[in-house]
Every structure is written in structure tokens, then in C-alpha cells.
CSV table of C-alpha atoms in Angstrom, one decimal:
chain,number,residue,atom,x,y,z
A,68,TYR,CA,-8.3,-75.2,228.6
A,69,GLN,CA,-6.3,-78.4,229.0
A,70,LYS,CA,-2.5,-77.7,229.3
A,71,LYS,CA,-0.2,-79.7,227.2
A,72,ASN,CA,1.6,-82.6,229.0
A,73,LEU,CA,-0.6,-82.2,232.1
A,74,LYS,CA,-1.8,-85.5,233.3
A,75,LYS,CA,-5.5,-85.3,234.1
A,76,ILE,CA,-7.4,-87.3,236.6
A,77,ILE,CA,-10.6,-88.4,234.9
A,78,ILE,CA,-13.5,-89.5,237.0
A,79,ARG,CA,-16.5,-90.9,235.2
A,80,ILE,CA,-19.9,-91.8,236.7
A,81,ASN,CA,-22.6,-93.8,235.0
A,82,PRO,CA,-25.8,-93.7,237.1
A,83,SER,CA,-28.8,-95.9,237.1
A,84,TRP,CA,-32.4,-94.6,237.2
A,85,ILE,CA,-33.0,-92.2,240.1
A,86,VAL,CA,-36.1,-91.5,242.1
A,87,GLY,CA,-36.9,-88.9,244.9
A,88,ALA,CA,-39.9,-87.9,246.9
A,89,ASP,CA,-39.3,-84.2,246.1
A,90,ASP,CA,-38.7,-84.3,242.4
A,91,LYS,CA,-39.8,-81.2,240.6
A,92,PHE,CA,-39.4,-82.7,237.1
A,93,ILE,CA,-40.9,-86.2,237.1
A,94,THR,CA,-38.3,-88.9,236.3
A,95,PRO,CA,-39.0,-91.8,233.9
A,96,PRO,CA,-39.6,-94.5,236.5
A,97,ILE,CA,-42.1,-92.3,238.4
A,98,LYS,CA,-43.7,-91.1,235.2
A,99,PHE,CA,-44.2,-94.7,234.0
A,100,ILE,CA,-45.9,-95.7,237.3
A,101,LYS,CA,-48.0,-92.5,237.4
A,102,ASN,CA,-49.3,-92.8,233.8
A,103,TYR,CA,-49.7,-96.5,233.4
A,104,ILE,CA,-49.9,-98.1,236.8
A,105,ASP,CA,-51.4,-95.8,239.4
A,106,LYS,CA,-55.1,-96.2,239.9
A,107,LYS,CA,-55.3,-98.7,237.0
A,108,ILE,CA,-57.0,-102.0,237.5
A,109,PHE,CA,-56.0,-103.9,234.4
A,110,ILE,CA,-52.2,-103.7,233.9
A,111,PHE,CA,-50.0,-105.3,231.2
A,112,TYR,CA,-46.3,-105.8,231.9
A,113,THR,CA,-43.3,-107.2,230.0
A,114,ASN,CA,-40.4,-109.4,230.7
A,115,GLY,CA,-37.8,-106.8,231.8
A,116,GLY,CA,-36.5,-104.7,234.7
A,117,ILE,CA,-34.5,-101.7,235.7
A,118,SER,CA,-31.9,-100.6,238.4
A,119,ILE,CA,-33.2,-97.8,240.7
A,120,ASN,CA,-31.5,-95.8,243.4
A,121,THR,CA,-32.5,-92.7,245.4
A,122,VAL,CA,-31.3,-89.2,244.6
A,123,GLU,CA,-29.8,-89.0,248.1
A,124,ASN,CA,-27.5,-92.1,247.5
A,125,ILE,CA,-26.5,-91.0,244.0
A,126,SER,CA,-25.7,-87.4,245.2
A,127,GLU,CA,-23.6,-88.7,248.1
A,128,GLY,CA,-21.8,-91.0,245.8
A,129,ILE,CA,-21.0,-88.2,243.4
A,130,VAL,CA,-19.5,-86.0,246.2
A,131,LYS,CA,-17.4,-89.0,247.3
A,132,SER,CA,-16.2,-89.6,243.7
A,133,ILE,CA,-15.1,-86.0,243.3
A,134,GLN,CA,-12.6,-86.5,246.1
A,135,TYR,CA,-11.2,-89.6,244.5
A,136,SER,CA,-7.4,-89.3,243.9
A,137,LYS,CA,-7.0,-91.3,240.7
A,138,SER,CA,-8.8,-91.9,237.4
A,139,ILE,CA,-11.7,-94.2,237.7
A,140,ASN,CA,-14.9,-95.3,235.9
A,141,LEU,CA,-17.7,-96.1,238.4
A,142,ILE,CA,-21.2,-97.4,237.8
A,143,PHE,CA,-23.8,-96.2,240.2
A,144,GLY,CA,-26.5,-98.8,240.1
A,145,GLY,CA,-29.3,-99.4,242.5
A,146,TYR,CA,-31.8,-102.0,243.6
A,147,ASN,CA,-32.6,-104.3,240.6
A,148,LEU,CA,-36.4,-104.5,240.2
A,149,SER,CA,-38.3,-106.4,237.5
A,150,PHE,CA,-41.3,-104.6,236.0
A,151,LYS,CA,-43.6,-107.2,237.5
A,152,GLU,CA,-42.0,-106.7,241.0
A,153,LEU,CA,-42.2,-102.9,240.7
A,154,ILE,CA,-45.9,-103.0,239.8
A,155,TYR,CA,-46.8,-105.5,242.5
A,156,ASN,CA,-45.0,-103.6,245.3
A,157,TYR,CA,-46.4,-100.3,244.3
A,158,LYS,CA,-50.0,-101.7,244.2
A,159,LYS,CA,-49.4,-103.5,247.5
A,160,TYR,CA,-48.1,-100.4,249.4
A,161,THR,CA,-50.9,-98.2,248.0
A,162,ASN,CA,-53.6,-100.8,248.7
A,163,GLN,CA,-54.8,-100.6,245.1
A,164,LYS,CA,-56.7,-103.6,243.6
A,165,PHE,CA,-55.4,-104.7,240.2
A,166,ILE,CA,-55.0,-107.6,237.8
A,167,TYR,CA,-51.9,-107.8,235.7
A,168,PHE,CA,-51.1,-109.7,232.6
A,169,LYS,CA,-47.8,-110.6,231.0
A,170,ILE,CA,-47.3,-109.7,227.3
A,171,PRO,CA,-44.8,-112.1,225.8
A,172,THR,CA,-41.9,-110.4,224.1
A,173,LEU,CA,-42.4,-112.5,220.9
A,174,ILE,CA,-45.9,-111.0,220.5
A,175,LEU,CA,-44.6,-107.4,220.9
A,176,ARG,CA,-41.9,-108.0,218.3
A,177,MET,CA,-44.5,-109.6,215.9
A,178,ILE,CA,-46.6,-106.5,216.2
A,179,SER,CA,-43.7,-104.2,215.5
A,180,LYS,CA,-42.7,-106.3,212.4
A,181,THR,CA,-46.2,-106.1,211.1
A,182,ILE,CA,-46.3,-102.3,211.4
A,183,SER,CA,-42.8,-102.0,209.9
A,184,PHE,CA,-44.3,-103.1,206.5
A,185,ILE,CA,-46.1,-99.7,206.5
A,186,ASN,CA,-43.0,-97.7,206.3
A,187,LEU,CA,-44.3,-94.3,205.1
A,188,GLY,CA,-44.8,-91.0,206.8
A,189,PHE,CA,-46.4,-91.1,210.2
A,190,PHE,CA,-46.2,-94.9,210.4
A,191,SER,CA,-42.5,-94.9,209.9
A,192,LYS,CA,-41.9,-92.6,212.8
A,193,PHE,CA,-44.5,-94.5,214.9
A,194,ASN,CA,-42.7,-97.8,214.3
A,195,ASP,CA,-39.3,-96.3,215.3
A,196,ASN,CA,-40.8,-95.1,218.6
A,197,LEU,CA,-42.6,-98.4,219.1
A,198,MET,CA,-39.3,-100.4,218.5
A,199,SER,CA,-37.5,-98.1,221.0
A,200,ASN,CA,-40.2,-98.7,223.6
A,201,ILE,CA,-40.3,-102.4,223.0
A,202,ASN,CA,-36.5,-102.7,223.4
A,203,ALA,CA,-36.6,-100.7,226.6
A,204,LEU,CA,-39.5,-102.7,228.1
A,205,THR,CA,-38.2,-106.2,227.2
A,206,LYS,CA,-34.7,-106.0,228.7
A,207,PHE,CA,-33.4,-106.5,232.2
A,208,SER,CA,-31.3,-103.3,232.5
A,209,TYR,CA,-29.7,-104.4,235.7
A,210,ILE,CA,-26.5,-102.7,236.9
A,211,ASP,CA,-23.6,-104.2,238.9
A,212,SER,CA,-22.5,-101.6,241.5
A,213,ASN,CA,-19.9,-103.8,243.3
A,214,LYS,CA,-16.9,-101.6,242.2
A,215,ALA,CA,-18.6,-98.4,243.4
A,216,ILE,CA,-19.5,-100.0,246.7
A,217,LYS,CA,-15.9,-101.1,247.2
A,218,GLU,CA,-14.2,-97.9,246.1
A,219,ILE,CA,-16.4,-95.2,247.6
A,220,ASN,CA,-19.0,-97.1,249.7
A,221,LEU,CA,-21.9,-96.4,247.4
A,222,LYS,CA,-25.2,-97.0,249.2
A,223,ILE,CA,-28.0,-99.0,247.5
A,224,ALA,CA,-31.5,-98.1,248.6
A,225,LYS,CA,-33.7,-100.9,249.7
A,226,LYS,CA,-36.8,-101.8,247.8
A,227,ASP,CA,-39.1,-100.4,250.5
A,228,LYS,CA,-37.4,-97.0,250.4
A,229,ILE,CA,-37.6,-96.8,246.6
A,230,ILE,CA,-41.3,-97.6,246.5
A,231,GLN,CA,-42.0,-95.1,249.3
A,232,ASN,CA,-40.1,-92.4,247.3
A,233,ILE,CA,-42.2,-93.2,244.2
A,234,ILE,CA,-45.5,-93.1,246.2
A,235,LEU,CA,-44.7,-89.7,247.8
A,236,SER,CA,-43.7,-88.2,244.5
A,237,ILE,CA,-46.8,-89.4,242.7
A,238,GLN,CA,-49.0,-88.2,245.6
A,239,LYS,CA,-47.5,-84.7,245.3
A,240,TYR,CA,-48.1,-84.6,241.5
A,241,ASN,CA,-51.6,-85.9,241.8
A,242,ASN,CA,-52.4,-83.1,244.3
A,243,ASN,CA,-50.4,-80.4,242.5
A,244,LEU,CA,-48.1,-80.1,245.5
A,245,ASN,CA,-44.8,-80.9,243.7
A,246,LEU,CA,-43.8,-77.2,243.5
A,247,VAL,CA,-44.9,-76.2,247.0
A,248,GLY,CA,-41.9,-75.0,249.0
A,249,TYR,CA,-39.6,-75.8,246.1
A,250,GLY,CA,-36.5,-73.7,245.7
A,251,TYR,CA,-32.8,-73.9,244.8
A,252,TYR,CA,-30.8,-74.1,248.0
A,253,PHE,CA,-27.1,-74.3,247.6
A,254,ASN,CA,-24.7,-74.3,250.5
A,255,ASN,CA,-21.9,-71.7,250.2
A,256,ILE,CA,-19.3,-74.4,249.5
A,257,ASN,CA,-15.9,-73.5,248.1
A,258,LYS,CA,-13.6,-75.8,246.2
A,259,GLU,CA,-11.5,-76.5,249.3
A,260,PHE,CA,-14.4,-78.4,250.7
A,261,PHE,CA,-13.9,-81.1,248.0
A,262,ASN,CA,-10.2,-81.2,248.6
A,263,TYR,CA,-9.2,-81.3,245.0
A,264,ASN,CA,-7.7,-79.1,242.3
A,265,PHE,CA,-10.3,-78.2,239.6
A,266,TYR,CA,-7.6,-77.9,237.0
A,267,GLU,CA,-6.2,-81.4,237.5
A,268,LYS,CA,-9.5,-83.3,237.4
A,269,ILE,CA,-12.2,-83.9,234.8
A,270,PHE,CA,-15.5,-85.1,236.2
A,271,ILE,CA,-17.9,-86.7,233.7
A,272,THR,CA,-21.4,-87.9,234.6
A,273,GLY,CA,-23.6,-89.9,232.3
A,274,PHE,CA,-27.4,-89.8,232.0
A,275,PRO,CA,-29.6,-92.1,234.1
A,276,GLY,CA,-30.2,-95.4,232.5
A,277,VAL,CA,-28.4,-97.7,230.1
A,278,LEU,CA,-29.2,-95.8,226.9
A,279,GLY,CA,-28.0,-92.4,228.2
A,280,ASN,CA,-24.8,-93.9,229.3
A,281,ARG,CA,-24.2,-95.6,226.0
A,282,PHE,CA,-24.6,-92.1,224.3
A,283,ILE,CA,-21.9,-90.7,226.6
A,284,GLU,CA,-19.7,-93.6,225.6
A,285,PHE,CA,-20.3,-92.9,221.9
A,286,ILE,CA,-19.3,-89.2,222.3
A,287,ILE,CA,-16.1,-90.0,224.3
A,288,ASN,CA,-15.0,-92.7,221.8
A,289,TYR,CA,-15.8,-90.4,218.8
A,290,ASN,CA,-13.7,-87.6,220.3
A,291,ARG,CA,-10.9,-90.0,221.1
A,292,ILE,CA,-10.8,-91.3,217.5
A,293,ASN,CA,-11.1,-87.8,216.0
A,294,LYS,CA,-9.0,-85.9,218.4
A,295,ASP,CA,-6.9,-84.3,215.7
């Protein structure tokens, strides 16, 4: 659909992990807390962390970005939380007793190396999944949002707000209330509301988290190299 010699405004958004109190499909940070932290007494954590923001802040930032008048690449980060801090604050706000233990990264990698010697069938697939999980859990995937804050006034949720969203979402799932009152409600908004021409702009959003955004980068770079 792109016209020849027409200069496009390309707006790219790379978001961090997102949480919300009314999430129908549970997001990875909330799923992690629900499955491995909530109501657990003995908890193991690793040396890593993630950047988290609320769905309200990310959505507002996207609307502001659509109205931007020039090509730009923005990173929508959030509050940077270590896994230890995330676990501690969740347990503190929910008044749950717990004991947590840190697993050294070296030990995790040694376990993975040992399993890698058995590189057949099920164990091969198991080791690939294990390595992916270890890489994700032993990195500080923090995101710098200073550019987005300066250009479109992106809002970063405070730690208390993030934890409250996680708690509310998990409570709804635990009580099978996540779908109560749920519906798709779209305002009758036309393109003039956003004050831009759909045919002059390309808007690209990545996936939440570092890995998803790297995948988008790969696709874009591949298409650029193989454009003929």
C-alpha cells in the first residue's frame, strides 16, 4: 500500500512488561507471582529483575505517540524491580509469611550444563526450555524511559501502584472473577481524534519485554536487508 517516493513517518514503540488489575488474559509477571510466589512459604529467587508499568500508562503513551509529528523510536519502560524486591513487596502487602533463598546464577548454569550432556529427545527440548528460563531469570532487564518521558511525558507507575495491580489481578483469578463484567468497550473515535493521516504514518509496537522487542528488531532488519 506504500506509495512510491512518499516519505513515511515511522513511529516505533518498545514496551516493558505490563500489569493491570482487570487483565482477562494473565500477563507473565502476574502469572509468575500467582504460580510461584502467592501463598508459598519457601521461595527461591535469582539475581535478576524486570521493568514493569501499568496498562493505563502504556496505553496513554501509545495514544500520545500516535499524534507525534516525526519519525521516532521510543522505549516505554516502567519501574525497575529486582525479583527479590518484587517478591518481598508482594508478600508484605498481602501479609503472607515466607522465607526466601537466593539461587546463585553459577549453580543454575552448572545444572543446565549437566543436563545438556543428555542431548536426546525429550531432554534436548527440556534443556532448551531450561536455558531460556535461566537466561530470563538471571538478567536485570531494566529499561531506560528517559527519552519517552521527555518526548511524550510517559508516566511511570510507582512501585506501590504496580504491586496493588498485581494483587487485585491475582485475587480475581483465585476467585474466578477475572471475567465478571468483562467486555470490549470501544469509544466511537474517528481518525480526526488522533489528528494524523493514516496514509502518512506507520505505527509499530513491539511485544512486552526485552525478548519480544528483539524479535521485532530482527524482523525489521531482515526486511530492510531483503527489501528487493
